[in-house]
Short mmCIF file of C-alpha atoms and ligand atoms in Angstrom, two decimals:
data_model
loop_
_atom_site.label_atom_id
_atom_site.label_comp_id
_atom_site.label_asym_id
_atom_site.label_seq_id
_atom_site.Cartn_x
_atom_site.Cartn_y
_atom_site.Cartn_z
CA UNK A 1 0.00 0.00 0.00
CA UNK A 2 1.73 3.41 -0.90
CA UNK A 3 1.25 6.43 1.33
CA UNK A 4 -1.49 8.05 0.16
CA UNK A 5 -1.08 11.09 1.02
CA UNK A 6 1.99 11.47 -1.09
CA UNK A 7 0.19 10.84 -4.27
CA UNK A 8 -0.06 13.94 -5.87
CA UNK A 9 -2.57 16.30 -6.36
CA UNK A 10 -4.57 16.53 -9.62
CA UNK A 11 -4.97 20.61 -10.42
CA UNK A 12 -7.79 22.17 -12.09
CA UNK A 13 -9.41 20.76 -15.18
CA UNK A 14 -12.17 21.43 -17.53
CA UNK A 15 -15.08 21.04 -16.09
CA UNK A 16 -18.25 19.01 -18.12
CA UNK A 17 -20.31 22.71 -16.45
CA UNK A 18 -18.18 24.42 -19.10
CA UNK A 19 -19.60 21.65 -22.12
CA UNK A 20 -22.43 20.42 -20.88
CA UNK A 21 -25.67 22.31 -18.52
CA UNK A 22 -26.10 21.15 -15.67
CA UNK A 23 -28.98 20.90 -13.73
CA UNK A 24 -30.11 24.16 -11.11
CA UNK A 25 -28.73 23.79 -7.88
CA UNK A 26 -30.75 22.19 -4.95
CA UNK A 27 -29.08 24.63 -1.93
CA UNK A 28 -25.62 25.34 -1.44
CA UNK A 29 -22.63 25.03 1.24
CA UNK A 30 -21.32 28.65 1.88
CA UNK A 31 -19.18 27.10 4.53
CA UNK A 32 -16.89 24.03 5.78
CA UNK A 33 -15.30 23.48 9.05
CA UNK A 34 -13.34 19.89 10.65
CA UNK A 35 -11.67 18.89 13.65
CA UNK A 36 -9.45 16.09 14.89
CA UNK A 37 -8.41 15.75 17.98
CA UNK A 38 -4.64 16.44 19.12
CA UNK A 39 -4.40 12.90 20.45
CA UNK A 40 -3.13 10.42 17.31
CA UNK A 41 -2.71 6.63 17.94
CA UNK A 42 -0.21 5.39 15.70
CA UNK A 43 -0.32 1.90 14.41
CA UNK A 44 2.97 0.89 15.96
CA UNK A 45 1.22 2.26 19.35
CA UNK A 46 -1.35 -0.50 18.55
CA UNK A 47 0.52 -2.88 17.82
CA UNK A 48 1.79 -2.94 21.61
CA UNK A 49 -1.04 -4.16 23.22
CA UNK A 50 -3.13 -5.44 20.08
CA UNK A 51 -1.82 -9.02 17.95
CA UNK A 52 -1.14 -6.60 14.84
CA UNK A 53 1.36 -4.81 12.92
CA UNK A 54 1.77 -1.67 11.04
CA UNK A 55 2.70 -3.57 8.17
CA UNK A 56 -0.15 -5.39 8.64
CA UNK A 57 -2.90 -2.11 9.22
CA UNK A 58 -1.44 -0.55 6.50
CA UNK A 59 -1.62 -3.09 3.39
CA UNK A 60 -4.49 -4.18 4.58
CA UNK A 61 -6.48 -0.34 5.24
CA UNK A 62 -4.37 2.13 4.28
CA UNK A 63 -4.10 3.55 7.37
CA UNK A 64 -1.09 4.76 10.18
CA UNK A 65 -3.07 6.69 12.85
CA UNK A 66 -6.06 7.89 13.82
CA UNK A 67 -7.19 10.94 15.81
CA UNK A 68 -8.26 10.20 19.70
CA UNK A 69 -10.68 12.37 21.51
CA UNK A 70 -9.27 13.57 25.16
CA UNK A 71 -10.73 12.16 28.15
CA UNK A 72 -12.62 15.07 28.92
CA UNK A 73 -13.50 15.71 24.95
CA UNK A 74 -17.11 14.07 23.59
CA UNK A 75 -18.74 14.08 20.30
CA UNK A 76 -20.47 17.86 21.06
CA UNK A 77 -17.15 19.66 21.85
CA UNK A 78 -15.56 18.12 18.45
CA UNK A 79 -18.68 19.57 17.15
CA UNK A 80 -18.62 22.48 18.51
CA UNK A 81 -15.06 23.07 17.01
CA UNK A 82 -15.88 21.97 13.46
CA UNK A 83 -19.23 24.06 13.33
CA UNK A 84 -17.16 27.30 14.40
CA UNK A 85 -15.49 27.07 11.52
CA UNK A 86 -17.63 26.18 9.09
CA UNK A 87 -19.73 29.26 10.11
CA UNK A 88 -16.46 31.55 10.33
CA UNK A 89 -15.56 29.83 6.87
CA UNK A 90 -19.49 31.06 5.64
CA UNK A 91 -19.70 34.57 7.55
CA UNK A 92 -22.64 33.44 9.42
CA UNK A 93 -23.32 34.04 12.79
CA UNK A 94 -25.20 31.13 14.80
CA UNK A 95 -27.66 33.69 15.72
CA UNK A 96 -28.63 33.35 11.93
CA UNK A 97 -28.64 29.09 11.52
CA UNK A 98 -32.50 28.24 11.78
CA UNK A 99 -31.97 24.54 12.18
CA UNK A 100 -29.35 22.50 13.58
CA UNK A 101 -28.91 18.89 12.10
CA UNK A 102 -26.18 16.58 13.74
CA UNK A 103 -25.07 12.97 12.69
CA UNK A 104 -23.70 10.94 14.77
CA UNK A 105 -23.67 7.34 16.29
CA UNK A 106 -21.91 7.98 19.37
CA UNK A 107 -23.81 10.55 20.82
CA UNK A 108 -22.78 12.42 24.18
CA UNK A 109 -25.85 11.04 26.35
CA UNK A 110 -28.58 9.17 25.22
CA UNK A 111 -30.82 11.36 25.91
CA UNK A 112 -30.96 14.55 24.77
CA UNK A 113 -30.06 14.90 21.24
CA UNK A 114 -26.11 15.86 21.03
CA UNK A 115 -27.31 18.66 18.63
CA UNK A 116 -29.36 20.39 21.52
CA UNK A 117 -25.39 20.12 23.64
CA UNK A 118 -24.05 22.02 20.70
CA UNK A 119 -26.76 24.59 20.07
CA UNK A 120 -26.43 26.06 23.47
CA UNK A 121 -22.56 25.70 23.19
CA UNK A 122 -23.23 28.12 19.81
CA UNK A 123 -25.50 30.37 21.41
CA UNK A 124 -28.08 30.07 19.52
CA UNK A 125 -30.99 29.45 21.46
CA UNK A 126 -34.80 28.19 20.44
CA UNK A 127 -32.90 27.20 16.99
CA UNK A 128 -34.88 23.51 16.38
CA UNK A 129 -31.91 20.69 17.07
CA UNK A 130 -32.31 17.62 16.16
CA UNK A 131 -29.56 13.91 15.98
CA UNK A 132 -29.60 11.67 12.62
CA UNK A 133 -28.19 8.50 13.18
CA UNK A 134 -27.34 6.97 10.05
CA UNK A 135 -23.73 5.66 10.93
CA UNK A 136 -21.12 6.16 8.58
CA UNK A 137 -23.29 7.91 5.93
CA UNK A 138 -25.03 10.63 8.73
CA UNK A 139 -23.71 13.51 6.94
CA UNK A 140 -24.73 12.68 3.85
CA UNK A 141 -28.52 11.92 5.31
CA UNK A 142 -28.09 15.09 7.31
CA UNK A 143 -27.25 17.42 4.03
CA UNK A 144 -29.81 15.76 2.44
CA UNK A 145 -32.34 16.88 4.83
CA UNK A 146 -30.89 20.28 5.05
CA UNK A 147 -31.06 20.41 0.91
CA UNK A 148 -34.84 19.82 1.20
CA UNK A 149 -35.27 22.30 3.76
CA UNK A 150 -33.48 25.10 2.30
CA UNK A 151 -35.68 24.34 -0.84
CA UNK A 152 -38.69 24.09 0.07
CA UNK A 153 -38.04 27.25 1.96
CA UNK A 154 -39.04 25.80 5.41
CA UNK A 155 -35.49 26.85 6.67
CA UNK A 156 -33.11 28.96 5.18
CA UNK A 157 -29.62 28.62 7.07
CA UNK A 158 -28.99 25.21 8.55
CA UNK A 159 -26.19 23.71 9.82
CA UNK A 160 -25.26 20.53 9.12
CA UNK A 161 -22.64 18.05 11.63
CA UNK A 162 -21.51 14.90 10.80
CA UNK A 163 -19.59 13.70 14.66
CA UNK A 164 -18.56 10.93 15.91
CA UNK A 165 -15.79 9.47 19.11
CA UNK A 166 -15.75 6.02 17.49
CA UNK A 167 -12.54 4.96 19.94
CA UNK A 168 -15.30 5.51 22.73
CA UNK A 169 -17.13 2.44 21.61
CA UNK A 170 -14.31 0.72 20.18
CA UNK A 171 -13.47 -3.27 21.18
CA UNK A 172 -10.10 -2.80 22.01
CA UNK A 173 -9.34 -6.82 22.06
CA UNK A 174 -11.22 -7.10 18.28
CA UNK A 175 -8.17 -6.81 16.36
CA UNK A 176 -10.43 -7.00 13.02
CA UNK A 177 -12.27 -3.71 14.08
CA UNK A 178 -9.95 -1.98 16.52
CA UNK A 179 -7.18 -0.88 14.19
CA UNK A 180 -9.84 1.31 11.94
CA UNK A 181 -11.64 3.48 13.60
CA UNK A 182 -10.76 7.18 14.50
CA UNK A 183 -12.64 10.14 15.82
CA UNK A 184 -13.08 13.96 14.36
CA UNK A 185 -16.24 16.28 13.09
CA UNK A 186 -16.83 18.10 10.23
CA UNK A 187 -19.96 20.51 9.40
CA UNK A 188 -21.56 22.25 6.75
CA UNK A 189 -23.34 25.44 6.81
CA UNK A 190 -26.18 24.94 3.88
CA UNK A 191 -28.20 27.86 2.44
CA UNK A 192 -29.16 29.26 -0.64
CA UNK A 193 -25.94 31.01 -2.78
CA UNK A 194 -22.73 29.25 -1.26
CA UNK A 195 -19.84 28.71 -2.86
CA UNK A 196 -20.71 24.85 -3.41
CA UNK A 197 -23.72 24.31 -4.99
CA UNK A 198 -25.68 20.87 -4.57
CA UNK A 199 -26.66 19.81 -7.89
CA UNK A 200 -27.77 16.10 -6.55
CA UNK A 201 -28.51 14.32 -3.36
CA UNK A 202 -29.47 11.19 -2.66
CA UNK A 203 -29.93 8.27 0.13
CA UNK A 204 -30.49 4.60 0.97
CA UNK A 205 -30.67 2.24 3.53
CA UNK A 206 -31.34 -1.40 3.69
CA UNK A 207 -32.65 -2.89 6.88
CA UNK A 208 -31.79 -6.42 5.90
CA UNK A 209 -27.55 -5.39 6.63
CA UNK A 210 -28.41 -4.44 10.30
CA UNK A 211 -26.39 -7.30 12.11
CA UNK A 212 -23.12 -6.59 9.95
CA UNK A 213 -22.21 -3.37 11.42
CA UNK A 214 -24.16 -2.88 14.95
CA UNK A 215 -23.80 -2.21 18.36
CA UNK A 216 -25.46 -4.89 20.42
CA UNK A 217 -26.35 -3.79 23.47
CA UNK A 218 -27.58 -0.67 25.24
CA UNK A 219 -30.85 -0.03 23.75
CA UNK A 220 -34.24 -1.40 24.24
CA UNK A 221 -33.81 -4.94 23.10
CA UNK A 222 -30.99 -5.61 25.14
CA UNK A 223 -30.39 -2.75 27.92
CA UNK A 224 -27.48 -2.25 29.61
CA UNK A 225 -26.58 -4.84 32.29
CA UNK A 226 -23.17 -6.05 34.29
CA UNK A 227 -23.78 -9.04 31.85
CA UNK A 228 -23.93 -6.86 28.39
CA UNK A 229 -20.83 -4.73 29.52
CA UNK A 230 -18.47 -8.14 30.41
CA UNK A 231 -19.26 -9.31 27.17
CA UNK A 232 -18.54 -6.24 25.12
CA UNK A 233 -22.17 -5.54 23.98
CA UNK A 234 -21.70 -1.90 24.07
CA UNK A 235 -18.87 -2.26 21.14
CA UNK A 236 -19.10 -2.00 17.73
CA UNK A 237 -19.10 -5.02 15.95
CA UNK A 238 -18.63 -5.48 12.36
CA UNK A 239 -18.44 -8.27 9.80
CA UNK A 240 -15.61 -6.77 8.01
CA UNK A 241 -15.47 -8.57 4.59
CA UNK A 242 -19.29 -8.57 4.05
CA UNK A 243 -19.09 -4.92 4.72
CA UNK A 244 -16.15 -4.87 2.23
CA UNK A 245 -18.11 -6.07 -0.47
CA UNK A 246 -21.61 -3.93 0.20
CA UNK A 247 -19.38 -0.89 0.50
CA UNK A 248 -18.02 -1.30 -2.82
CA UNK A 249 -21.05 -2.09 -4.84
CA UNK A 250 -23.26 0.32 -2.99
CA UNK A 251 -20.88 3.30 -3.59
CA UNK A 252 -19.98 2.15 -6.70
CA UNK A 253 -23.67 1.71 -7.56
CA UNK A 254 -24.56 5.36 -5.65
CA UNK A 255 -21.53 6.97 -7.90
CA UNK A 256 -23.37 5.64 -11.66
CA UNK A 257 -27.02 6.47 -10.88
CA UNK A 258 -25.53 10.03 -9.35
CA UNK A 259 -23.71 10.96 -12.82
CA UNK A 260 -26.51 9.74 -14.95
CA UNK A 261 -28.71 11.80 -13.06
CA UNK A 262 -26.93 15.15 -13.82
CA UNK A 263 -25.70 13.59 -17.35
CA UNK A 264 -22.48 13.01 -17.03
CA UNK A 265 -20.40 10.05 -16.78
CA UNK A 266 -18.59 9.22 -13.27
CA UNK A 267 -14.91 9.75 -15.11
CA UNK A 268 -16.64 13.76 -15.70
CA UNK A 269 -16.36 14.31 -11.97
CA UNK A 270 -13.13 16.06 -10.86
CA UNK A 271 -13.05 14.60 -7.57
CA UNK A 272 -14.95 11.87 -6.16
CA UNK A 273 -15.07 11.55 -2.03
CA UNK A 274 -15.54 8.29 -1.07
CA UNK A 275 -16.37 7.51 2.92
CA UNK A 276 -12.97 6.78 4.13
CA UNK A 277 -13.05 3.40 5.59
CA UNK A 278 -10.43 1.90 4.05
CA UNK A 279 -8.01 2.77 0.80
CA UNK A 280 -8.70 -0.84 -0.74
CA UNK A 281 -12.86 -0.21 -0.61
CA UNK A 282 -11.76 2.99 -2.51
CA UNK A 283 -9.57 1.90 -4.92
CA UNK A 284 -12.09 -0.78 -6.03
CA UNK A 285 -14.85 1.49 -5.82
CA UNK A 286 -12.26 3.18 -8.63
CA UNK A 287 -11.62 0.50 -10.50
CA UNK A 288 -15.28 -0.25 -10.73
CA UNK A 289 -15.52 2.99 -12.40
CA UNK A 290 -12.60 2.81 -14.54
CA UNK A 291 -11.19 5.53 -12.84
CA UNK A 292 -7.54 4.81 -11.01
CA UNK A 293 -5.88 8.16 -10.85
CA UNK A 294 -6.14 10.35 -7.77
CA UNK A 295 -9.56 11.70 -8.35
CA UNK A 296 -10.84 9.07 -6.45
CA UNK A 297 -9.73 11.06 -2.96
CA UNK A 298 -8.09 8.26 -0.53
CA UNK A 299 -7.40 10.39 2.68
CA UNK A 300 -7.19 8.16 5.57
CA UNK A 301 -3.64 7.64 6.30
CA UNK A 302 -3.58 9.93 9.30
CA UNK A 303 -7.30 9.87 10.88
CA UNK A 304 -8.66 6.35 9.97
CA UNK A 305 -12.72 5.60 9.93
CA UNK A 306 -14.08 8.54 11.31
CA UNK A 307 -17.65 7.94 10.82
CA UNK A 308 -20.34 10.07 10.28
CA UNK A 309 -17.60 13.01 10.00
CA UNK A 310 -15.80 11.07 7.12
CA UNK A 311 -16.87 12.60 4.22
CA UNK A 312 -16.73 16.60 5.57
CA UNK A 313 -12.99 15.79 6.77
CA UNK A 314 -11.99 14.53 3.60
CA UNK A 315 -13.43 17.33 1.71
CA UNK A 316 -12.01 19.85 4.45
CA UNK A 317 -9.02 18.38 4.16
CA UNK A 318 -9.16 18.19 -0.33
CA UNK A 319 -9.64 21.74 -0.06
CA UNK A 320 -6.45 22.67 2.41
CA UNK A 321 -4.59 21.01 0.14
CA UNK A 322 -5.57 23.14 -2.89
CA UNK A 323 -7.52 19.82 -4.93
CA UNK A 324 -10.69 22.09 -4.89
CA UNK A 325 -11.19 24.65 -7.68
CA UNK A 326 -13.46 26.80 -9.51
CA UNK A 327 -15.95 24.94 -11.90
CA UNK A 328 -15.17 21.20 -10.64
CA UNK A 329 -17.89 18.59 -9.99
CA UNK A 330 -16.99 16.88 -6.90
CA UNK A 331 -19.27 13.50 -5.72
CA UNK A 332 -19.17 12.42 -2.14
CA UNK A 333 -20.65 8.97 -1.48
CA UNK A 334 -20.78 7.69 1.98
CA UNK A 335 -22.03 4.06 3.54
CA UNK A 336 -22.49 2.45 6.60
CA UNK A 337 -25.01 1.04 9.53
CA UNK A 338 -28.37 0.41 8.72
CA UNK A 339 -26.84 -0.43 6.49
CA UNK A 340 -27.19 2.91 5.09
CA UNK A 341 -25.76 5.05 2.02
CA UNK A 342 -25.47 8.77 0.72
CA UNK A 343 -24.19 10.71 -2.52
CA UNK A 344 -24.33 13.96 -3.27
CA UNK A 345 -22.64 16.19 -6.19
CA UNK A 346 -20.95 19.62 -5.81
CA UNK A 347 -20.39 22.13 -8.34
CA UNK A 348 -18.08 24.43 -7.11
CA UNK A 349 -18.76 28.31 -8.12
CA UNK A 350 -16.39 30.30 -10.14
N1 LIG B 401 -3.65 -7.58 12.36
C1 LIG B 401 -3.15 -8.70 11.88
N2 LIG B 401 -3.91 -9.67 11.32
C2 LIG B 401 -5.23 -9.44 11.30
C3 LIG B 401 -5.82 -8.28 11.80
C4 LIG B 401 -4.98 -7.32 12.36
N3 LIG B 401 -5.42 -6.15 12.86
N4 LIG B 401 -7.17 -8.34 11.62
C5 LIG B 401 -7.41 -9.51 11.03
N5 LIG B 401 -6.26 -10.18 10.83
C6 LIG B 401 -6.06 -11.51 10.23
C7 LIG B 401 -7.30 -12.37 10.33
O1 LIG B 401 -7.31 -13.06 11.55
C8 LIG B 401 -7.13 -13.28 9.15
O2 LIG B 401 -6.22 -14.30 9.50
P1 LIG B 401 -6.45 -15.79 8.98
O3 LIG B 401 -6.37 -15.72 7.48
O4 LIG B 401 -5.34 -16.54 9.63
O5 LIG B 401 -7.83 -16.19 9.46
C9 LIG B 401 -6.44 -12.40 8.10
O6 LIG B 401 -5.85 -11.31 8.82
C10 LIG B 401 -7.39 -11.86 7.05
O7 LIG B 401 -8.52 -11.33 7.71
P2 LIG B 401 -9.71 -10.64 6.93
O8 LIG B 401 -10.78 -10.30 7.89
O9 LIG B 401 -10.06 -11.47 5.73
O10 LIG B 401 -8.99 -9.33 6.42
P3 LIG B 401 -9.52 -8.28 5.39
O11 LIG B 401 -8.57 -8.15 4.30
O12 LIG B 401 -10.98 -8.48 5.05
O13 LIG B 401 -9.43 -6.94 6.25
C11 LIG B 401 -10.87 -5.40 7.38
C12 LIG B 401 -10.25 -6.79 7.40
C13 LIG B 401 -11.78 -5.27 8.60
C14 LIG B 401 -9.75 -4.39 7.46
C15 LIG B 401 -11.68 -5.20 6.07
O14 LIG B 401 -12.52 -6.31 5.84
C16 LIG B 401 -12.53 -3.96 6.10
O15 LIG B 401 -12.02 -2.86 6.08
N6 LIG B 401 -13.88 -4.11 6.11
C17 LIG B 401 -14.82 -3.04 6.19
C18 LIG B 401 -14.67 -2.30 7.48
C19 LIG B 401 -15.95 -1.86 8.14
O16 LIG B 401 -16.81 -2.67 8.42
N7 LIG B 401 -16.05 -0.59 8.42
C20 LIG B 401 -17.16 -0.06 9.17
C21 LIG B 401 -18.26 0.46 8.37
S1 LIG B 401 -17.87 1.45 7.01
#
């Protein structure tokens, strides 16, 4: 596996807007914000207490280390610091969001929504706040929600989170699952006239994958008990290579019926943002689509499976290092529990 994030950087190209019309924009993202946490748990780190290698973690995922919440820090404060920047990134003000939309598995408390923790954190009070749990593709579910309310004129300014502290409900002695999974936020702030316009959005979800990415206890079937926490219940649990495979026909899958929709064909899109779960779901995801260079976007070397903040890292992250530009179509396609998937397409402005 080579270090992906020394592949290099494809720079601007023509974009099918410029030959082709593309359809009127849904809403748009005037802003974009991420954080990771200082913390970073390096593979070799792992590999101390955990029957693995780096050697191993990295042919086998593409990833080194991965971003570890502090003690003190849960899934709101992460949040909190993503969503400051996206709204500094937008010129917004929280006093002007008019809904707050937050996806995440792992949220602070049960009960109440993490989204109501981070709307008083912003100051924004009486602004509706409300979770989406849709695992790894909650940001994509949550912009697609925010798309339809900005359209249908409901809501005007919403901001969308996608947060998760995946380490906090990690099974450290699961040495299949343990070496993936990271923790960071990103956020959106969605209105009408951003600078990334949402040409398409779409979701999924099929009930029958529950059991092959879940955690088992803790809920109402099986509530939390001496007996679910000795045997790891409150863990997530994962059938890795049957995930493997739905990941990679579902996004593959989500990818076709997204270009078609817009007509254009998926080698058209400039960049495509795959969930980052693991660099050999995305390269095959790629080579599904006949596409192998670096516009499929593998970005997981440093912060691993980050969840429901995936996708708004990796585009974060794209744009700090200078892949986004003027006129490009860029398709994000996430999947996860539920099992669950999400793909939406960016124009960005000139
Ligand atoms: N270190 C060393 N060896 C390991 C290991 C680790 N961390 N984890 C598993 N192995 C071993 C297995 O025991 C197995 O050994 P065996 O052949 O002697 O039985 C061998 O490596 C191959 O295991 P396998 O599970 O087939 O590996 P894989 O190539 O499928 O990779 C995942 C495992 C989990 C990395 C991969 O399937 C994956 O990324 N799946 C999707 C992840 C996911 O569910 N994400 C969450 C939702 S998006």
């Amino acid at each position: 596996m080579p270090d992906t994030l020394s592949r290099t950087v494809p720079g601007p190209s023509p974009s099918p807007s410029t030959e082709r019309p593309l359809p009127t924009a849904i809403c748009s993202i005037a802003g974009l914000g991420h954080y990771l946490p200082e913390r970073v748990l390096t593979n070799d780190e792992l590999a101390l207490t955990v029957d693995t290698s780096d050697e191993w973690i990295m042919e086998r995922t593409g990833i080194r280390g991965r971003h570890c919440a502090a003690p003190e820090e849960a899934t709101s404060d992460m949040a909190h610091r993503a969503s400051l920047e996206a709204l500094a990134d937008a010129g917004v003000h929280p006093a002007e969001l008019d809904l707050i939309l937050l996806a995440t598995s792992t949220p602070d408390t049960p009960v109440p929504s993490t989204a109501c923790y981070l709307q008083t954190r912003l100051g924004c009070k009486r602004v509706p706040a409300m979770d989406i749990a849709a695992g790894c593709a909650g940001y994509g579910f949550a912009l697609h929600m925010a798309a339809g309310a900005v359209k249908s004129g409901m809501h005007n300014t919403v901001l969308v989170v996608g947060a998760d502290t995946l380490t906090r409900i990690t099974n450290y002695a699961d040495r299949q699952s343990c070496i993936l999974f990271g923790d960071g936020a990103g956020a959106a702030v969605v209105r009408p006239g951003g600078r990334f316009d949402v040409l398409y959005s779409n979701i999924g979800s099929d009930g029958d994958g529950a059991s092959m990415i879940r955690v088992r206890a803790g809920g109402s079937r099986t509530p939390a008990s001496a007996e679910s926490v000795a045997s790891a219940g409150h863990t997530l649990e994962i059938h890795g290579r049957e995930v493997f495979k739905a990941a990679v026909l579902q996004m593959t899958d989500c990818i076709r019926k997204a270009a078609a929709a817009v007509g254009v064909r998926p080698e058209d899109f400039d960049l495509i943002i795959p969930h980052q779960a693991n660099a050999r779901i995305i390269e095959a995801v790629g080579r599904q689509l006949d596409i192998t260079d670096k516009r499929v976007v593998i970005d997981m070397i440093e912060t691993g499976n980050t969840a429901a903040a995936s996708i708004p890292v990796a585009l974060g992250r794209a744009r700090r290092r200078g892949l986004l530009h003027p006129g490009q179509l860029v398709a994000t396609v996430g999947f996860g529990a539920g099992l669950a998937w999400a793909c939406q397409i960016l124009h960005i402005r000139n």
